[in-house]
Structure formats: C-alpha cells, structure tokens
C-alpha cells in the first residue's frame, strides 16, 4: 500500500471545497500536494464516449446544461456497475511524486470506502458553512440537485475533521494549523 497521505474532502455546494483545498495546496506546495477531482474524469470520459466537447462540459454553459441529465444518468450507471470507476480514473491521472493527495469532491460513501481500502493514511475532511453564506456565494437551492443522493449521501458520514468555512479568515487559519499538524503526525 502507498504511504501517501490522502485527504478526502466533501461538502455542500458553495461550502468552499475548491477554496479550502486550493489554499491547502498553496500551503503544502504544488510539488508535494496534488488535487484530484472525481468529477473531472467523469466529464472527460462522458465526453469521449459520446463524442462531445470536454471543455464546453466544464463551464457553466448551455452546452453543459443540455447534457447535464444524460451525464448524471451515465455517471450513476457507471458507478452502479463499478463503484470504483471514477476513483480509479482520478488516481490514474494524479502526480505519483506528491506525498499528499487531496480529493476535492467526494460525494459517496463508496468514494470513502475506496480510499480507505487502497491507502493507509486517510483523513476525511468535511467543509461546512451556513446556508446564508452559501447563498451569498451564489448558491440557489435546486430541486433534484441539492436533495439528490449525490449531494446528500455523505451528510451522515462520520468525518475525521470538520472545517467551518463561514468566511472568518482567522477561524479558518486556526483550523488550517490543526489540519497541517494532523498531516504532519500521519
Ligand atoms: N473562506 C472564504 N473566503 C472568501 N471567499 C470564499 C471562501 N470560501 C469560499 N469562497 C468563495 O465562495 C465561492 C464558492 O466557493 P467554492 O467554489 O470553493 O465552493 P465549492 O464547495 O467548491 O462549490 P461547488 O460545489 O459549487 O463547486 C467561490 O467564489 C470562493 O472563492
């Protein structure tokens, strides 16, 4: 088994997963810390299998909206057939020399099971934030998205670390210090 430290991040839309994981990568340095997105390979593979434009699927364009439902359905089918499918694709693309891998967007217990099964040093990190702040960041409750399994499956998961990201930078900094300490101790 690999000796890498694996930090598996999850959180609601606009809780700040990208922001917090980006900051963490800055602190640890890009050479030491690689960010792995589980949603990236999904879109890449979907585009490839359906002869679509991958770049256009990544942005918030009409193009992406047009294929959103089909992409979600395809993702569900692939995951049902093989729960490890997207995790395998994500790690295949990751930097082998980085000592820390940060998964930026875990959504399922099967994602957690995957990393716990394949790696020794795993921490699950949940980014949380009040809904009022998420709304300020542009979140709009969307039926069939925010109440779907892909958003809610990890709500009751026993995460190792909770990071509160309500926008108080001092509070975030303190939590960062203890996260860095946990990483050093692993
Ligand atoms: N602590 C913070 N201080 C300042 N801005 C923040 C902070 N956290 C998040 N933001 C901003 O809020 C917005 C949403 O954050 P981010 O994209 O990281 O959320 P996310 O959880 O990755 O969202 P999604 O699931 O929709 O991709 C971004 O513009 C980000 O820069």
Short mmCIF file of C-alpha atoms and ligand atoms in Angstrom, two decimals:
data_model
loop_
_atom_site.label_atom_id
_atom_site.label_comp_id
_atom_site.label_asym_id
_atom_site.label_seq_id
_atom_site.Cartn_x
_atom_site.Cartn_y
_atom_site.Cartn_z
CA UNK A 1 0.00 0.00 0.00
CA UNK A 2 1.11 3.51 -0.76
CA UNK A 3 2.44 5.72 2.01
CA UNK A 4 0.77 8.83 0.69
CA UNK A 5 -1.45 10.95 2.87
CA UNK A 6 -4.95 11.06 1.37
CA UNK A 7 -7.30 13.86 2.39
CA UNK A 8 -10.81 13.20 1.17
CA UNK A 9 -12.81 16.44 1.10
CA UNK A 10 -16.55 16.74 0.79
CA UNK A 11 -19.13 19.44 1.42
CA UNK A 12 -22.29 21.02 0.12
CA UNK A 13 -22.32 23.17 -3.00
CA UNK A 14 -20.64 26.54 -2.31
CA UNK A 15 -19.40 25.42 1.10
CA UNK A 16 -15.93 26.29 -0.22
CA UNK A 17 -14.33 22.94 -1.10
CA UNK A 18 -12.37 24.41 -4.02
CA UNK A 19 -11.34 27.44 -1.99
CA UNK A 20 -10.14 25.44 1.02
CA UNK A 21 -8.38 22.71 -0.98
CA UNK A 22 -6.72 25.36 -3.16
CA UNK A 23 -5.42 27.12 -0.07
CA UNK A 24 -4.17 23.83 1.32
CA UNK A 25 -2.29 23.10 -1.88
CA UNK A 26 -0.69 26.57 -1.70
CA UNK A 27 0.46 25.89 1.86
CA UNK A 28 1.85 22.45 1.13
CA UNK A 29 3.30 23.40 -2.25
CA UNK A 30 2.23 22.04 -5.63
CA UNK A 31 5.12 19.60 -5.79
CA UNK A 32 4.03 17.99 -2.51
CA UNK A 33 0.29 18.18 -2.89
CA UNK A 34 -1.84 17.15 -5.85
CA UNK A 35 -5.54 17.97 -6.14
CA UNK A 36 -7.66 15.12 -7.51
CA UNK A 37 -11.15 15.78 -8.79
CA UNK A 38 -13.55 12.89 -9.08
CA UNK A 39 -15.91 14.92 -11.28
CA UNK A 40 -13.18 15.72 -13.85
CA UNK A 41 -12.68 12.19 -15.15
CA UNK A 42 -16.44 11.68 -15.21
CA UNK A 43 -16.86 14.56 -17.62
CA UNK A 44 -13.79 13.58 -19.62
CA UNK A 45 -14.94 10.01 -20.08
CA UNK A 46 -18.53 11.05 -20.79
CA UNK A 47 -17.31 13.45 -23.48
CA UNK A 48 -15.08 10.78 -25.00
CA UNK A 49 -17.77 8.11 -25.05
CA UNK A 50 -20.36 10.47 -26.52
CA UNK A 51 -18.08 12.43 -28.89
CA UNK A 52 -18.72 15.72 -27.04
CA UNK A 53 -16.56 18.77 -26.35
CA UNK A 54 -14.94 18.23 -22.91
CA UNK A 55 -14.01 21.91 -22.37
CA UNK A 56 -17.57 23.02 -23.02
CA UNK A 57 -18.84 20.47 -20.49
CA UNK A 58 -16.64 22.03 -17.79
CA UNK A 59 -18.01 25.56 -17.87
CA UNK A 60 -21.46 26.75 -16.86
CA UNK A 61 -22.64 26.96 -20.44
CA UNK A 62 -25.93 25.98 -22.06
CA UNK A 63 -23.98 23.16 -23.64
CA UNK A 64 -23.30 21.65 -20.21
CA UNK A 65 -26.93 22.16 -19.13
CA UNK A 66 -28.10 20.39 -22.27
CA UNK A 67 -26.15 17.27 -21.37
CA UNK A 68 -26.40 17.51 -17.57
CA UNK A 69 -29.22 14.98 -17.09
CA UNK A 70 -27.69 12.48 -19.51
CA UNK A 71 -24.30 12.91 -17.86
CA UNK A 72 -25.73 12.32 -14.35
CA UNK A 73 -27.58 9.22 -15.55
CA UNK A 74 -24.46 7.92 -17.30
CA UNK A 75 -22.39 8.55 -14.15
CA UNK A 76 -24.91 6.68 -11.99
CA UNK A 77 -24.92 3.71 -14.35
CA UNK A 78 -21.14 3.54 -14.47
CA UNK A 79 -20.91 3.80 -10.69
CA UNK A 80 -23.54 1.14 -10.15
CA UNK A 81 -21.63 -1.23 -12.41
CA UNK A 82 -18.34 -0.38 -10.69
CA UNK A 83 -18.29 1.95 -7.63
CA UNK A 84 -14.51 2.37 -8.01
CA UNK A 85 -14.69 3.52 -11.63
CA UNK A 86 -14.23 7.29 -11.17
CA UNK A 87 -11.81 6.94 -8.25
CA UNK A 88 -9.62 4.71 -10.42
CA UNK A 89 -9.68 7.28 -13.24
CA UNK A 90 -8.81 10.13 -10.83
CA UNK A 91 -5.81 8.40 -9.32
CA UNK A 92 -4.56 7.29 -12.73
CA UNK A 93 -4.09 10.98 -13.59
CA UNK A 94 -2.54 12.02 -10.26
CA UNK A 95 1.05 13.02 -9.60
CA UNK A 96 2.91 10.00 -8.25
CA UNK A 97 5.61 12.14 -6.65
CA UNK A 98 3.29 14.24 -4.46
CA UNK A 99 3.22 12.96 -0.88
CA UNK A 100 -0.29 14.33 -0.26
CA UNK A 101 -3.28 13.73 -2.47
CA UNK A 102 -6.31 15.88 -1.83
CA UNK A 103 -9.60 14.59 -3.23
CA UNK A 104 -11.60 17.79 -3.66
CA UNK A 105 -15.12 16.47 -4.23
CA UNK A 106 -16.06 13.14 -2.65
CA UNK A 107 -19.81 12.53 -2.79
CA UNK A 108 -20.46 8.95 -1.80
CA UNK A 109 -19.68 6.50 0.94
CA UNK A 110 -18.30 4.30 -1.84
CA UNK A 111 -15.69 7.04 -2.52
CA UNK A 112 -14.69 6.92 1.16
CA UNK A 113 -14.58 3.11 1.13
CA UNK A 114 -12.35 3.19 -1.94
CA UNK A 115 -9.65 5.41 -0.42
CA UNK A 116 -9.79 3.65 2.95
CA UNK A 117 -9.37 0.31 1.20
CA UNK A 118 -6.44 1.33 -1.01
CA UNK A 119 -4.48 3.65 1.29
CA UNK A 120 -3.24 3.54 4.88
CA UNK A 121 -3.18 7.20 5.75
CA UNK A 122 -6.61 8.59 5.03
CA UNK A 123 -8.47 11.51 6.61
CA UNK A 124 -11.96 12.58 5.63
CA UNK A 125 -12.49 16.33 5.81
CA UNK A 126 -15.93 17.91 5.68
CA UNK A 127 -16.23 21.58 4.74
CA UNK A 128 -19.30 23.14 6.34
CA UNK A 129 -20.87 26.55 6.03
CA UNK A 130 -24.16 28.23 6.94
CA UNK A 131 -26.74 28.30 4.14
CA UNK A 132 -26.93 32.11 4.40
CA UNK A 133 -23.24 32.30 3.43
CA UNK A 134 -23.68 29.74 0.65
CA UNK A 135 -26.47 31.92 -0.74
CA UNK A 136 -24.14 34.95 -0.65
CA UNK A 137 -21.67 32.86 -2.66
CA UNK A 138 -24.29 32.26 -5.33
CA UNK A 139 -25.96 29.05 -4.19
CA UNK A 140 -29.60 28.66 -5.19
CA UNK A 141 -31.46 25.64 -3.90
CA UNK A 142 -32.17 23.43 -6.89
CA UNK A 143 -34.59 20.52 -6.60
CA UNK A 144 -33.23 17.20 -7.87
CA UNK A 145 -29.70 18.52 -7.35
CA UNK A 146 -29.44 19.66 -3.72
CA UNK A 147 -31.76 16.94 -2.47
CA UNK A 148 -30.25 14.22 -4.70
CA UNK A 149 -28.14 11.39 -3.38
CA UNK A 150 -25.02 12.87 -4.94
CA UNK A 151 -25.37 15.91 -2.62
CA UNK A 152 -26.63 14.13 0.50
CA UNK A 153 -25.01 10.71 0.67
CA UNK A 154 -22.20 11.89 2.98
CA UNK A 155 -24.37 14.07 5.26
CA UNK A 156 -24.39 11.41 7.98
CA UNK A 157 -20.82 10.17 7.44
CA UNK A 158 -18.52 10.21 10.48
CA UNK A 159 -15.89 12.62 9.08
CA UNK A 160 -12.48 12.80 10.78
CA UNK A 161 -12.24 16.56 10.53
CA UNK A 162 -14.82 19.32 10.13
CA UNK A 163 -13.69 22.65 8.69
CA UNK A 164 -16.07 25.54 9.26
CA UNK A 165 -15.73 27.95 6.36
CA UNK A 166 -18.16 30.78 7.05
CA UNK A 167 -15.76 33.41 5.77
CA UNK A 168 -13.99 34.21 9.03
CA UNK A 169 -10.34 34.07 7.90
CA UNK A 170 -8.91 33.94 11.42
CA UNK A 171 -11.10 30.97 12.30
CA UNK A 172 -10.13 29.27 9.05
CA UNK A 173 -6.45 29.87 9.73
CA UNK A 174 -6.69 28.23 13.18
CA UNK A 175 -8.38 25.19 11.66
CA UNK A 176 -5.70 25.07 8.98
CA UNK A 177 -2.99 25.00 11.61
CA UNK A 178 -4.51 21.96 13.28
CA UNK A 179 -5.10 20.24 9.92
CA UNK A 180 -1.42 20.77 9.00
CA UNK A 181 -0.48 19.34 12.39
CA UNK A 182 -2.64 16.24 11.75
CA UNK A 183 -0.97 15.78 8.35
CA UNK A 184 2.50 16.07 9.87
CA UNK A 185 1.61 13.46 12.50
CA UNK A 186 0.46 10.86 9.95
N1 LIG B 1 -13.21 31.50 3.17
C1 LIG B 1 -13.54 32.12 2.04
N2 LIG B 1 -13.20 33.41 1.85
C2 LIG B 1 -13.51 34.07 0.72
N3 LIG B 1 -14.18 33.52 -0.32
C3 LIG B 1 -14.55 32.23 -0.20
C4 LIG B 1 -14.25 31.47 0.98
N4 LIG B 1 -14.73 30.23 0.79
C5 LIG B 1 -15.30 30.23 -0.43
N5 LIG B 1 -15.21 31.41 -1.02
C6 LIG B 1 -15.73 31.79 -2.37
O1 LIG B 1 -17.06 31.28 -2.48
C7 LIG B 1 -17.30 30.77 -3.78
C8 LIG B 1 -17.69 29.29 -3.68
O2 LIG B 1 -16.60 28.56 -3.15
P1 LIG B 1 -16.07 27.21 -3.83
O3 LIG B 1 -16.12 27.29 -5.30
O4 LIG B 1 -14.78 26.89 -3.19
O5 LIG B 1 -17.22 26.22 -3.31
P2 LIG B 1 -17.43 24.68 -3.67
O6 LIG B 1 -17.86 24.00 -2.41
O7 LIG B 1 -16.22 24.15 -4.34
O8 LIG B 1 -18.66 24.82 -4.67
P3 LIG B 1 -19.22 23.81 -5.78
O9 LIG B 1 -19.56 22.52 -5.08
O10 LIG B 1 -20.43 24.52 -6.28
O11 LIG B 1 -18.13 23.65 -6.81
C9 LIG B 1 -16.01 30.97 -4.57
O12 LIG B 1 -16.13 32.17 -5.30
C10 LIG B 1 -14.96 31.12 -3.48
O13 LIG B 1 -13.85 31.90 -3.89
#
